[in-house]
C-alpha cells in the first residue's frame, strides 16, 4: 500500500522553505499514471484512498503556481485586497481545482483507465461548510473571481473545526449533527505554524507617560492555515488564510493552576474553543461572548498579518519611520463584508495610535481610507449591538477607542455643528445606544469608520441609504454606493452543468467563462432549432440524473417529465417558504376536487437549514415534510404532484439541484431580501424565475425584460402602503376560499393527524403577527403559478413550449441565459 507524496510525482522536485515542490508543473497524466502504479493493490485501497491520491496529484499542480504568484506579488507590490469574513462557504475543492487548472479531461481519462469513476471519487470529499448561506457563499465566489482577474487578494477568516451542522430529517423534524469535516484530514490546506500570532483578551488599560497600554491580558495564539485559490486558467493562485486558535504552552500554568498541571492542560480547551464551531445563524444576531471573541480573534490576527506584510513589502516601509503609514491606504484595502469584522476599525486605531505612535487624527484618516463596509441585510434582527459591559471586560481598550471616536463624531466640529440643538439626531447617529443596557451599534461604527458603504443590490442600496442610514447620508452622501452581488460562472455553470457549458461553447466559444456578457452572442441562435433542442436535451439529462439521485436518497418515485419547481435557501420567514407550502396545498386540493381534470405535473422541492434556535423555521420544515407525507402517498394524486424536502442543502447539493430546475422560486416579501444569489445561479442554468420585485430580482427583471420572468405581488411601495393601512390577514382569509381551506387544513391537523395541534404556532403567526405578509401575496402568487403551468406543457418531456417560438413566446428560458451575464462576477 503506497502513499503518494506530492513531490514524488514531480519531474523535478526542488526544496523551497523546507518543503519539496515541483519546479515545473508536471504533466497530469504522467503523474496519474505513476499513481496507477502506486495503487495496484486494489484489495486494500479504499475509494477514500483513491480520492486522496487524486487530490494530492491535482494539488501538485497548484504548488508551483502558488509560489510563483506570491513571489510575483512581492516583486510588483500591488495594492492588496483583504476580504475579511467570518464565513467562507467554499464547498468542495477537487473539481473546482481541476476545472480552473484545465485538468479535468486528463484526470477523467486517467481515472477511467484505472477503472474508477471520477464522480464517485468527487462525492467522497466533504464540503468545506464554513458558512451559513448567501453571505459566506458570496465570499467564496469573490475569491474565485479575484484570482481569475489576477488581483492580489486574500481571504481571511476562521478555520472552524466544525462548520455548518449537517441536517438530518427524523420523523419530519430537523435534527442537527456536528460537521466533523476535518476527520479524514484536509488535503487542500497547509498549516503555517511559523506564522503564529498572539491575540489578546481581557486585561486592563494603563495610561502611562509613553502612551496608553493594554496590559494583564490573556493570550490566545492564532495559527494560520493556508488554502490555495486558483484563478481560471491564468496561472494565478491566491491565498485564503484561516486562523485556528491555539493555547500558548504556558496557558494557565503560572497563575491559576500552580501545581495542577493536568487541569491546566485540560483548560487549554478554553482558549481553543474560539475556533471550534461556526455560529449557525443566518441574518440573526445572537450576542454571545464566544462570538465576540471569534470576531476579535480574526480581526486581530489578520491586522497583524497585514501590517507585517506592509512593513516587509518591497516598496513599502521597512524602516520604522512613523510617517510611512501615510501610504498604508494606497497599499491596503480592507473590505468589511457585514459588521462581523467591524472591530477592524478600533483595532487598526489601537495599533496605529498605541503601538505605532501615529497621532490620533492621522490614524483616523488612515483607518477611514483603508476600510470600506458592505451591508448585507435590511432585517433589524441581524444588526449587531454588543453590550458595552461585554466590551468592558473583554476588550477594554477598544471600548475606550470607540467612545473617543463617537465623541469626535458627534461633537461640535461635526454632527452637532451641522445640526445645532438637534438632540434627537445626535441620539440616532450615536455609535453608543443609551438605555437599560448600553450597546454598541456596529453598523454605525462601520459607517463612520469607512470611506465607502454599499448595499448588495440596487433596491437594497437605496433602502440602506434612504432609511436607517438616512442621517449619515445627509452628512456624507458620496459615501453611499451600490454593488450588486454576483456568482462565479466557473462553479455555477462550468462545474455544475458541463453539458450546458458545452452547448454554449459550441456556438460562441469559451470567452463567456470569464466574461458572461458574451452570452449575448447567443442572440444569433435563439431561433436555431438545433441549439434549442440541445439546450432542452441537457436540461432533461440533468433532470434524469437528479431524479435518480432523489430516488436513491428518499425512496420516492420521481416523474422526470414533471416540472421541477425548486426553492432552496436558508429557511426564514422572510423568504416565505410558507407561501410555497400554501401553493402546494392549493394544487393538492385542486387535484382532489377534480381528479379527472388535466393537470401540469410538478415536483415541488424545498430545501434549506433552519438555525437550531429558530423555532418557527423548524416548524416550517416540519410542515413541508408533513405535506409531503400526505401528498406523496395519496393514490388520487399519483405522479402529478410530489412535495420533497431536500435534506441537508449545502453547496454540493446546490450543484446538483440547480442544473435540474425548471422553475426557481425567489418569493421573499419585497424589501426584505438584500440581494439573493441563488436567483442568479438558477438563471444561469436556464431555469425560469417566479419571484417578487425584491433584491437582485429587480435588476434581473430589468435586464431580461419583466415579460421574461414571472413577477408577482407587492412592490416595496405596496408593502409600505399596506403597513400604513395596517395589514389584516383575516381579510384575505375571509375573502379567498382556497386560502381558507388550506389554512383550515393546517390548523385542523389534516397534515398532522397524529398531533392535530402541531402547527398551531404557524397558523397563529400567519393570522395575527405575520411580519412578512404571506396572505397579501397569496392570490397573485397562485395566479402567477397558473401562468407558469400554462407555459410548461408536456410536449417533449421537460421542455418549455416557449422554446420553439422564442420571438412570440413570453418566456424563453434561453433569454434568461442571455442576460444573466450582466450581473454575474467576472
Ligand atoms: C447560493 C447559496 C445560498 C444563497 O441562496 P439565496 O437563495 O440567495 O438565499 C445559500 N446556500 C447555499 C449552499 C448556496 O449555494
Ligand atoms: C470552552 O471549553 C471548555 C472546556 O472544554 C468548556 O468548559 C467551556 O464551557 C467552553 N466555553 C465556551 C464559551 O463555550
Ligand atoms: C444594514 O442596514 C440596514 C439599514 O437599511 C439596517 O437595518 C441593518 O441592521 C444593517 N445590517 C447590519 C447587519 O448591520
Ligand atoms: C448603483 O450603481 C450604479 C453603478 O454601479 C450607479 O449608476 C447608480 O447610481 C447606483 N445607484 C444607487 C442608488 O446607488
Ligand atoms: C444552427 O446553427 C448551426 C451552426 O451552429 C448551423 O449549422 C445550422 O444550420 C443552424 N440551423 C438553423 C435552422 O439555423
Ligand atoms: C499570470 C496570469 O496569467 N495572470 C492573468 C490572469 O488573468 C487575468 C485576467 O484575465 C490577467 O489580467 C492576468 O494577467
Ligand atoms: C458585496 C460587496 O460589496 N462585496 C465587497 C467585498 O469586498 C470586495 C473586495 O474588497 C469588494 O470588491 C466587494 O465589492
mmCIF file of C-alpha atoms in Angstrom, residues 545-666:
data_model
loop_
_atom_site.group_PDB
_atom_site.id
_atom_site.type_symbol
_atom_site.label_atom_id
_atom_site.label_comp_id
_atom_site.label_asym_id
_atom_site.label_seq_id
_atom_site.Cartn_x
_atom_site.Cartn_y
_atom_site.Cartn_z
ATOM 1 C CA UNK A 545 -29.720 12.393 -13.215
ATOM 2 C CA UNK A 546 -31.156 14.332 -10.287
ATOM 3 C CA UNK A 547 -34.254 12.099 -10.240
ATOM 4 C CA UNK A 548 -32.062 9.051 -9.920
ATOM 5 C CA UNK A 549 -30.242 10.717 -7.038
ATOM 6 C CA UNK A 550 -33.519 11.604 -5.302
ATOM 7 C CA UNK A 551 -34.984 8.172 -5.777
ATOM 8 C CA UNK A 552 -31.941 6.650 -4.212
ATOM 9 C CA UNK A 553 -31.909 9.155 -1.345
ATOM 10 C CA UNK A 554 -35.589 9.364 -0.495
ATOM 11 C CA UNK A 555 -37.103 6.238 -1.996
ATOM 12 C CA UNK A 556 -39.701 8.341 -3.814
ATOM 13 C CA UNK A 557 -40.612 7.760 -7.421
ATOM 14 C CA UNK A 558 -39.995 10.989 -9.319
ATOM 15 C CA UNK A 559 -41.692 11.815 -12.583
ATOM 16 C CA UNK A 560 -38.838 13.223 -14.634
ATOM 17 C CA UNK A 561 -41.145 14.898 -17.103
ATOM 18 C CA UNK A 562 -42.873 16.845 -14.352
ATOM 19 C CA UNK A 563 -41.906 20.452 -13.749
ATOM 20 C CA UNK A 564 -39.032 20.645 -11.262
ATOM 21 C CA UNK A 565 -40.095 23.519 -9.060
ATOM 22 C CA UNK A 566 -37.252 24.331 -6.661
ATOM 23 C CA UNK A 567 -36.882 26.612 -3.663
ATOM 24 C CA UNK A 568 -33.548 26.070 -1.928
ATOM 25 C CA UNK A 569 -32.121 28.580 0.549
ATOM 26 C CA UNK A 570 -31.990 29.019 4.327
ATOM 27 C CA UNK A 571 -35.380 28.556 5.964
ATOM 28 C CA UNK A 572 -36.615 32.005 7.014
ATOM 29 C CA UNK A 573 -39.974 33.604 7.494
ATOM 30 C CA UNK A 574 -38.979 36.462 5.200
ATOM 31 C CA UNK A 575 -38.035 34.070 2.376
ATOM 32 C CA UNK A 576 -41.601 32.770 2.615
ATOM 33 C CA UNK A 577 -41.302 29.028 2.174
ATOM 34 C CA UNK A 578 -44.819 29.165 3.684
ATOM 35 C CA UNK A 579 -46.181 30.822 0.570
ATOM 36 C CA UNK A 580 -44.766 27.918 -1.417
ATOM 37 C CA UNK A 581 -46.448 25.476 1.019
ATOM 38 C CA UNK A 582 -49.783 27.185 0.532
ATOM 39 C CA UNK A 583 -49.411 26.778 -3.215
ATOM 40 C CA UNK A 584 -48.592 23.083 -2.827
ATOM 41 C CA UNK A 585 -51.681 22.580 -0.676
ATOM 42 C CA UNK A 586 -53.810 24.522 -3.141
ATOM 43 C CA UNK A 587 -52.629 22.320 -6.011
ATOM 44 C CA UNK A 588 -53.306 19.231 -3.947
ATOM 45 C CA UNK A 589 -56.829 20.360 -3.158
ATOM 46 C CA UNK A 590 -57.481 21.127 -6.799
ATOM 47 C CA UNK A 591 -56.406 17.647 -7.862
ATOM 48 C CA UNK A 592 -58.519 16.086 -5.137
ATOM 49 C CA UNK A 593 -61.584 18.096 -6.023
ATOM 50 C CA UNK A 594 -61.461 17.033 -9.672
ATOM 51 C CA UNK A 595 -59.071 14.123 -10.263
ATOM 52 C CA UNK A 596 -60.106 13.755 -13.858
ATOM 53 C CA UNK A 597 -59.057 17.261 -14.874
ATOM 54 C CA UNK A 598 -55.806 17.582 -16.763
ATOM 55 C CA UNK A 599 -53.045 18.860 -14.632
ATOM 56 C CA UNK A 600 -49.497 20.023 -15.279
ATOM 57 C CA UNK A 601 -47.360 17.651 -13.214
ATOM 58 C CA UNK A 602 -44.987 19.205 -10.705
ATOM 59 C CA UNK A 603 -42.322 18.064 -8.357
ATOM 60 C CA UNK A 604 -42.030 20.751 -5.704
ATOM 61 C CA UNK A 605 -38.685 20.636 -3.951
ATOM 62 C CA UNK A 606 -37.885 22.742 -0.943
ATOM 63 C CA UNK A 607 -34.595 22.598 0.890
ATOM 64 C CA UNK A 608 -32.643 24.573 3.457
ATOM 65 C CA UNK A 609 -31.356 24.593 7.012
ATOM 66 C CA UNK A 610 -33.076 26.275 9.930
ATOM 67 C CA UNK A 611 -30.984 27.938 12.630
ATOM 68 C CA UNK A 612 -31.129 25.490 15.558
ATOM 69 C CA UNK A 613 -32.659 28.123 17.839
ATOM 70 C CA UNK A 614 -35.225 29.398 15.324
ATOM 71 C CA UNK A 615 -38.483 27.734 16.358
ATOM 72 C CA UNK A 616 -40.654 28.986 13.520
ATOM 73 C CA UNK A 617 -38.148 27.897 10.871
ATOM 74 C CA UNK A 618 -38.064 24.411 12.326
ATOM 75 C CA UNK A 619 -41.864 24.289 12.311
ATOM 76 C CA UNK A 620 -41.813 25.279 8.648
ATOM 77 C CA UNK A 621 -39.594 22.282 7.871
ATOM 78 C CA UNK A 622 -41.982 20.018 9.733
ATOM 79 C CA UNK A 623 -44.890 21.456 7.771
ATOM 80 C CA UNK A 624 -43.158 20.840 4.438
ATOM 81 C CA UNK A 625 -42.337 17.239 5.306
ATOM 82 C CA UNK A 626 -45.863 16.685 6.622
ATOM 83 C CA UNK A 627 -47.431 17.998 3.442
ATOM 84 C CA UNK A 628 -45.091 15.706 1.528
ATOM 85 C CA UNK A 629 -46.163 12.720 3.542
ATOM 86 C CA UNK A 630 -49.842 13.290 2.733
ATOM 87 C CA UNK A 631 -49.425 14.324 -0.888
ATOM 88 C CA UNK A 632 -46.816 11.785 -1.922
ATOM 89 C CA UNK A 633 -48.781 8.809 -0.694
ATOM 90 C CA UNK A 634 -52.191 9.880 -1.989
ATOM 91 C CA UNK A 635 -53.270 7.498 -4.793
ATOM 92 C CA UNK A 636 -55.546 10.163 -6.295
ATOM 93 C CA UNK A 637 -52.518 12.314 -6.911
ATOM 94 C CA UNK A 638 -50.225 9.739 -8.469
ATOM 95 C CA UNK A 639 -47.280 11.239 -10.258
ATOM 96 C CA UNK A 640 -48.930 14.581 -10.854
ATOM 97 C CA UNK A 641 -47.665 16.192 -7.679
ATOM 98 C CA UNK A 642 -44.841 15.458 -5.295
ATOM 99 C CA UNK A 643 -43.544 17.574 -2.429
ATOM 100 C CA UNK A 644 -39.975 16.734 -1.498
ATOM 101 C CA UNK A 645 -37.861 18.230 1.255
ATOM 102 C CA UNK A 646 -34.236 18.270 0.096
ATOM 103 C CA UNK A 647 -32.292 17.247 3.160
ATOM 104 C CA UNK A 648 -29.032 18.948 4.127
ATOM 105 C CA UNK A 649 -28.950 21.684 1.494
ATOM 106 C CA UNK A 650 -25.340 22.774 1.017
ATOM 107 C CA UNK A 651 -23.022 23.829 -1.776
ATOM 108 C CA UNK A 652 -22.560 20.337 -3.219
ATOM 109 C CA UNK A 653 -26.314 19.714 -3.228
ATOM 110 C CA UNK A 654 -26.928 23.087 -4.877
ATOM 111 C CA UNK A 655 -24.583 21.963 -7.644
ATOM 112 C CA UNK A 656 -26.893 19.001 -8.309
ATOM 113 C CA UNK A 657 -30.304 20.607 -7.838
ATOM 114 C CA UNK A 658 -29.882 23.897 -9.660
ATOM 115 C CA UNK A 659 -28.949 22.491 -13.101
ATOM 116 C CA UNK A 660 -32.043 20.262 -12.914
ATOM 117 C CA UNK A 661 -34.537 23.001 -12.028
ATOM 118 C CA UNK A 662 -37.221 24.213 -14.405
ATOM 119 C CA UNK A 663 -38.591 26.825 -12.039
ATOM 120 C CA UNK A 664 -36.710 28.905 -9.479
ATOM 121 C CA UNK A 665 -38.650 30.332 -6.552
ATOM 122 C CA UNK A 666 -37.486 33.743 -5.254
#
